[in-house]
């Protein structure tokens, strides 16, 4: 009678191999670390001009372009941020820039979202062809129609007024494209159900589309505000009175015929980016969401 001790010994099988991809978590961490390192390097390169601007705003004029660059001034001239308010009417320039930026931003939100609703949710003959023709104007450089625009504003007696800039920038093909891309991600069945319930097209636009498109509206608002605030050529061409100048034109006051006060210019530039920084900090969440949904869907 066989016992347990008489059983043949178990033969050792081939060694088990580690499943494929067992070391992937380690590779994933390495790739993530390399990606973050690359992002840090790119962010540092982007911030270099801003760091130089802040450093120059705390120097004297003859210290701005020293070689090698002194990133940390030997002596901090904080008085530049006090003196600039007495040298030029900076508060007036900032107010003019804020007025133009807010007005044009609100108008672009209205016109861009309204036109995008028609191009995305309203069906009419030639809709797609008209949209492509309208979007194609983005490829036309502004310098190509700059002179005809000025002649039109001059004959309408709108030069040296804010109306010339507001009317020319209240409509933008990019805003229509951005909002249409977002509207295309909203199901058409929602609009059809509203039409069946008797809601008009204006009601659908105001009660349904606008509340659902807050991220895209925030993205368009931020981009428009920044572009209008930083615009130099538009006010330079149409605004000649000093009391109408924006902050970008006002900083030109520090450029003379034979010399320039670069430290004061950097001080003014540092102060001029504060409103943009505040707007971006408050709207960055909606901005990222709007760009992600509007740019990748459609």
Coordinates of C-alpha atoms in Angstrom, one line a residue:
X1 CA 0.0 0.0 0.0
X2 CA 1.5 3.2 -1.1
X3 CA 1.9 6.0 1.5
X4 CA 2.5 9.6 1.1
X5 CA 6.2 9.1 1.5
X6 CA 6.2 6.8 -1.5
X7 CA 4.8 9.5 -3.8
X8 CA 7.3 10.6 -6.5
X9 CA 8.8 14.0 -6.0
X10 CA 7.2 16.9 -7.9
X11 CA 9.3 18.0 -10.8
X12 CA 10.2 21.7 -10.7
X13 CA 8.6 23.5 -13.7
X14 CA 10.1 26.2 -15.7
X15 CA 10.6 29.5 -13.8
X16 CA 7.7 31.9 -14.2
X17 CA 8.4 35.0 -16.2
X18 CA 7.3 38.4 -15.1
X19 CA 4.3 39.5 -17.0
X20 CA 4.9 41.9 -19.8
X21 CA 4.7 45.5 -18.7
X22 CA 5.4 44.8 -15.1
X23 CA 7.9 47.6 -15.0
X24 CA 5.5 50.1 -16.6
X25 CA 4.7 52.0 -13.4
X26 CA 8.4 52.8 -13.1
X27 CA 8.6 54.0 -16.7
X28 CA 5.4 56.0 -16.2
X29 CA 7.0 57.9 -13.3
X30 CA 10.1 58.6 -15.3
X31 CA 8.1 59.9 -18.2
X32 CA 6.0 62.0 -15.9
X33 CA 9.1 63.4 -14.2
X34 CA 10.6 64.2 -17.6
X35 CA 7.4 65.9 -18.8
X36 CA 7.2 68.1 -15.7
X37 CA 10.9 69.0 -16.0
X38 CA 10.3 70.0 -19.6
X39 CA 7.3 72.1 -18.6
X40 CA 9.3 73.8 -15.9
X41 CA 12.0 74.7 -18.5
X42 CA 9.5 76.0 -21.0
X43 CA 7.8 78.1 -18.3
X44 CA 11.1 79.5 -17.1
X45 CA 11.9 80.5 -20.7
X46 CA 8.5 82.2 -21.1
X47 CA 8.9 84.1 -17.8
X48 CA 12.4 85.4 -18.6
X49 CA 11.2 88.6 -20.4
X50 CA 8.8 89.3 -17.5
X51 CA 11.6 88.8 -15.0
X52 CA 13.8 91.2 -17.0
X53 CA 11.0 93.7 -17.1
X54 CA 10.5 93.7 -13.4
X55 CA 14.2 93.9 -12.7
X56 CA 14.5 96.8 -15.1
X57 CA 11.6 98.7 -13.5
X58 CA 13.7 98.9 -10.3
X59 CA 16.8 100.3 -11.9
X60 CA 18.1 103.6 -13.3
X61 CA 18.1 104.2 -17.1
X62 CA 21.8 103.6 -17.4
X63 CA 21.5 100.3 -15.7
X64 CA 18.9 98.7 -17.8
X65 CA 21.1 97.4 -20.7
X66 CA 24.2 96.6 -18.7
X67 CA 26.2 93.6 -20.0
X68 CA 26.1 91.0 -18.5
X69 CA 22.5 91.5 -17.3
X70 CA 22.1 92.2 -13.6
X71 CA 19.0 90.3 -12.7
X72 CA 19.0 91.6 -9.2
X73 CA 19.6 95.4 -9.1
X74 CA 22.4 96.6 -6.9
X75 CA 20.0 99.3 -5.6
X76 CA 16.2 99.0 -5.7
X77 CA 14.6 102.2 -7.0
X78 CA 11.1 101.8 -5.7
X79 CA 10.6 105.4 -6.3
X80 CA 10.0 104.6 -10.0
X81 CA 6.5 103.3 -9.2
X82 CA 5.7 106.6 -7.4
X83 CA 7.3 109.0 -9.8
X84 CA 5.6 107.6 -12.9
X85 CA 2.2 108.8 -11.7
X86 CA 3.5 112.4 -11.7
X87 CA 5.3 112.1 -15.0
X88 CA 2.3 111.0 -17.1
X89 CA -1.4 110.8 -16.5
X90 CA -1.2 107.1 -16.1
X91 CA -4.5 106.7 -14.3
X92 CA -6.3 108.3 -17.3
X93 CA -4.5 106.0 -19.7
X94 CA -5.4 102.9 -17.6
X95 CA -9.0 104.1 -17.5
X96 CA -9.1 104.5 -21.3
X97 CA -7.6 101.0 -21.8
X98 CA -10.1 99.6 -19.4
X99 CA -13.1 101.3 -21.1
X100 CA -12.1 100.0 -24.6
X101 CA -11.2 96.5 -23.3
X102 CA -14.5 96.0 -21.4
X103 CA -16.7 97.5 -24.1
X104 CA -15.1 95.6 -27.0
X105 CA -15.1 92.4 -24.9
X106 CA -18.9 92.7 -24.2
X107 CA -19.7 93.4 -27.8
X108 CA -17.6 90.5 -29.1
X109 CA -19.3 88.2 -26.6
X110 CA -22.7 89.3 -27.9
X111 CA -22.0 89.3 -31.6
X112 CA -19.7 86.2 -31.6
X113 CA -22.1 84.0 -29.6
X114 CA -25.2 85.2 -31.5
X115 CA -23.6 84.5 -34.9
X116 CA -22.2 81.2 -33.7
X117 CA -25.7 80.1 -32.7
X118 CA -26.9 80.8 -36.2
X119 CA -24.0 78.9 -37.9
X120 CA -24.4 75.9 -35.6
X121 CA -28.1 75.4 -34.7
X122 CA -30.1 77.2 -37.4
X123 CA -30.3 75.5 -40.8
X124 CA -30.5 77.8 -43.8
X125 CA -29.3 77.5 -47.4
X126 CA -25.5 78.1 -47.8
X127 CA -24.9 78.1 -44.1
X128 CA -21.6 76.1 -44.2
X129 CA -20.3 78.0 -47.3
X130 CA -21.0 81.4 -45.6
X131 CA -19.3 80.2 -42.4
X132 CA -16.2 79.1 -44.3
X133 CA -16.0 82.4 -46.2
X134 CA -16.4 84.3 -43.0
X135 CA -13.7 82.2 -41.1
X136 CA -11.4 82.6 -44.2
X137 CA -11.1 86.3 -43.3
X138 CA -8.8 85.3 -40.4
X139 CA -6.1 84.4 -42.9
X140 CA -6.2 88.0 -44.4
X141 CA -3.6 90.1 -42.7
X142 CA -4.8 93.3 -41.0
X143 CA -2.3 95.4 -42.9
X144 CA -4.1 94.4 -46.2
X145 CA -7.3 96.3 -45.3
X146 CA -5.8 98.8 -42.8
X147 CA -5.9 101.8 -45.2
X148 CA -9.5 101.2 -46.5
X149 CA -10.7 101.0 -42.9
X150 CA -9.1 104.2 -42.0
X151 CA -10.6 106.0 -45.1
X152 CA -14.0 104.7 -44.1
X153 CA -13.6 106.0 -40.5
X154 CA -12.3 109.3 -41.7
X155 CA -15.2 109.9 -44.1
X156 CA -17.6 108.9 -41.3
X157 CA -15.8 111.5 -39.1
X158 CA -15.1 108.9 -36.5
X159 CA -11.3 109.3 -36.3
X160 CA -10.0 110.5 -32.9
X161 CA -13.0 108.9 -31.2
X162 CA -13.4 105.6 -29.5
X163 CA -16.2 104.7 -31.9
X164 CA -13.6 104.0 -34.7
X165 CA -11.9 101.3 -32.6
X166 CA -15.1 99.9 -31.0
X167 CA -16.9 99.5 -34.4
X168 CA -13.9 97.9 -36.1
X169 CA -13.3 95.4 -33.2
X170 CA -16.8 94.6 -32.1
X171 CA -17.0 91.8 -34.6
X172 CA -14.4 89.0 -34.8
X173 CA -14.3 85.9 -36.9
X174 CA -12.2 84.1 -34.3
X175 CA -14.9 84.6 -31.7
X176 CA -17.6 83.1 -34.0
X177 CA -15.3 80.1 -34.7
X178 CA -14.6 79.6 -31.0
X179 CA -18.3 79.8 -29.9
X180 CA -19.5 77.6 -32.8
X181 CA -17.0 74.9 -31.9
X182 CA -18.5 74.8 -28.4
X183 CA -22.1 75.0 -29.6
X184 CA -21.5 71.9 -31.8
X185 CA -20.8 69.9 -28.7
X186 CA -24.3 70.7 -27.4
X187 CA -26.9 68.1 -28.7
X188 CA -29.3 69.4 -31.4
X189 CA -32.1 67.4 -29.7
X190 CA -32.0 70.0 -26.9
X191 CA -32.8 72.8 -29.3
X192 CA -35.4 70.7 -31.2
X193 CA -37.2 69.9 -27.9
X194 CA -37.3 73.7 -27.1
X195 CA -38.7 74.5 -30.5
X196 CA -41.5 71.9 -30.0
X197 CA -42.3 73.5 -26.7
X198 CA -42.8 76.8 -28.5
X199 CA -39.6 78.6 -27.6
X200 CA -38.3 81.0 -30.3
X201 CA -34.8 81.0 -31.6
X202 CA -34.0 84.1 -29.5
X203 CA -35.3 82.3 -26.5
X204 CA -33.3 79.2 -27.2
X205 CA -30.2 81.3 -27.6
X206 CA -30.8 83.3 -24.4
X207 CA -32.2 80.6 -22.1
X208 CA -30.4 77.5 -23.2
X209 CA -27.3 78.1 -25.2
X210 CA -25.8 81.0 -23.2
X211 CA -26.1 79.3 -19.8
X212 CA -24.5 76.2 -21.2
X213 CA -21.6 78.0 -22.8
X214 CA -20.1 79.8 -19.8
X215 CA -16.6 78.2 -20.3
X216 CA -16.4 79.2 -24.0
X217 CA -17.7 82.7 -23.1
X218 CA -15.1 83.1 -20.4
X219 CA -12.3 82.0 -22.9
X220 CA -13.5 84.4 -25.5
X221 CA -13.8 87.2 -22.9
X222 CA -10.3 86.6 -21.7
X223 CA -8.7 86.5 -25.1
X224 CA -10.5 89.5 -26.3
X225 CA -9.7 91.5 -23.2
X226 CA -6.0 90.7 -23.4
X227 CA -5.8 91.5 -27.2
X228 CA -7.6 94.8 -26.8
X229 CA -5.6 95.8 -23.7
X230 CA -2.3 95.2 -25.5
X231 CA -3.4 96.7 -28.8
X232 CA -1.0 99.4 -29.9
X233 CA -1.6 100.0 -33.7
X234 CA -5.3 100.6 -33.4
X235 CA -5.2 103.4 -30.9
X236 CA -2.0 104.7 -32.6
X237 CA -3.8 105.1 -35.9
X238 CA -7.2 106.4 -34.8
X239 CA -6.5 108.3 -31.5
X240 CA -4.5 111.5 -31.7
X241 CA -5.7 113.4 -28.6
X242 CA -3.6 112.8 -25.5
X243 CA -6.7 112.5 -23.3
X244 CA -7.9 109.5 -25.4
X245 CA -4.6 107.6 -25.3
X246 CA -4.5 104.1 -23.9
X247 CA -1.7 102.9 -21.6
X248 CA 0.2 101.4 -24.5
X249 CA 0.4 104.8 -26.2
X250 CA 1.0 106.6 -23.0
X251 CA 4.2 104.7 -22.4
X252 CA 5.5 106.2 -25.7
X253 CA 5.8 109.5 -23.8
X254 CA 9.1 108.3 -22.3
X255 CA 10.7 108.0 -25.8
X256 CA 12.3 111.3 -26.8
X257 CA 14.0 112.3 -30.1
X258 CA 17.4 111.4 -28.9
X259 CA 17.0 109.3 -25.9
X260 CA 14.5 107.1 -24.0
X261 CA 13.7 106.5 -20.3
X262 CA 13.7 102.7 -20.4
X263 CA 13.4 102.3 -16.6
X264 CA 10.1 104.3 -16.6
X265 CA 8.9 102.4 -19.6
X266 CA 9.5 99.1 -17.8
X267 CA 7.8 100.5 -14.7
X268 CA 4.7 101.4 -16.8
X269 CA 4.7 98.0 -18.5
X270 CA 4.9 96.3 -15.1
X271 CA 1.9 98.3 -13.9
X272 CA -0.1 97.7 -17.1
X273 CA 0.0 93.9 -16.8
X274 CA -1.6 93.9 -13.4
X275 CA -5.2 94.1 -14.7
X276 CA -4.6 91.3 -17.1
X277 CA -3.0 89.2 -14.4
X278 CA -6.0 89.7 -12.1
X279 CA -8.5 88.8 -14.9
X280 CA -6.6 85.7 -15.8
X281 CA -6.3 84.5 -12.2
X282 CA -10.1 84.8 -11.7
X283 CA -11.0 83.2 -15.1
X284 CA -8.3 80.6 -15.7
X285 CA -10.6 77.7 -14.7
X286 CA -13.2 78.6 -17.3
X287 CA -10.6 79.6 -19.8
X288 CA -8.9 76.1 -19.6
X289 CA -12.3 74.3 -19.8
X290 CA -13.4 76.5 -22.7
X291 CA -10.2 76.0 -24.8
X292 CA -10.3 72.2 -24.2
X293 CA -13.9 71.8 -25.3
X294 CA -13.9 74.3 -28.1
X295 CA -10.5 73.4 -29.6
X296 CA -10.8 69.6 -29.5
X297 CA -14.4 69.1 -30.4
X298 CA -16.2 70.0 -33.5

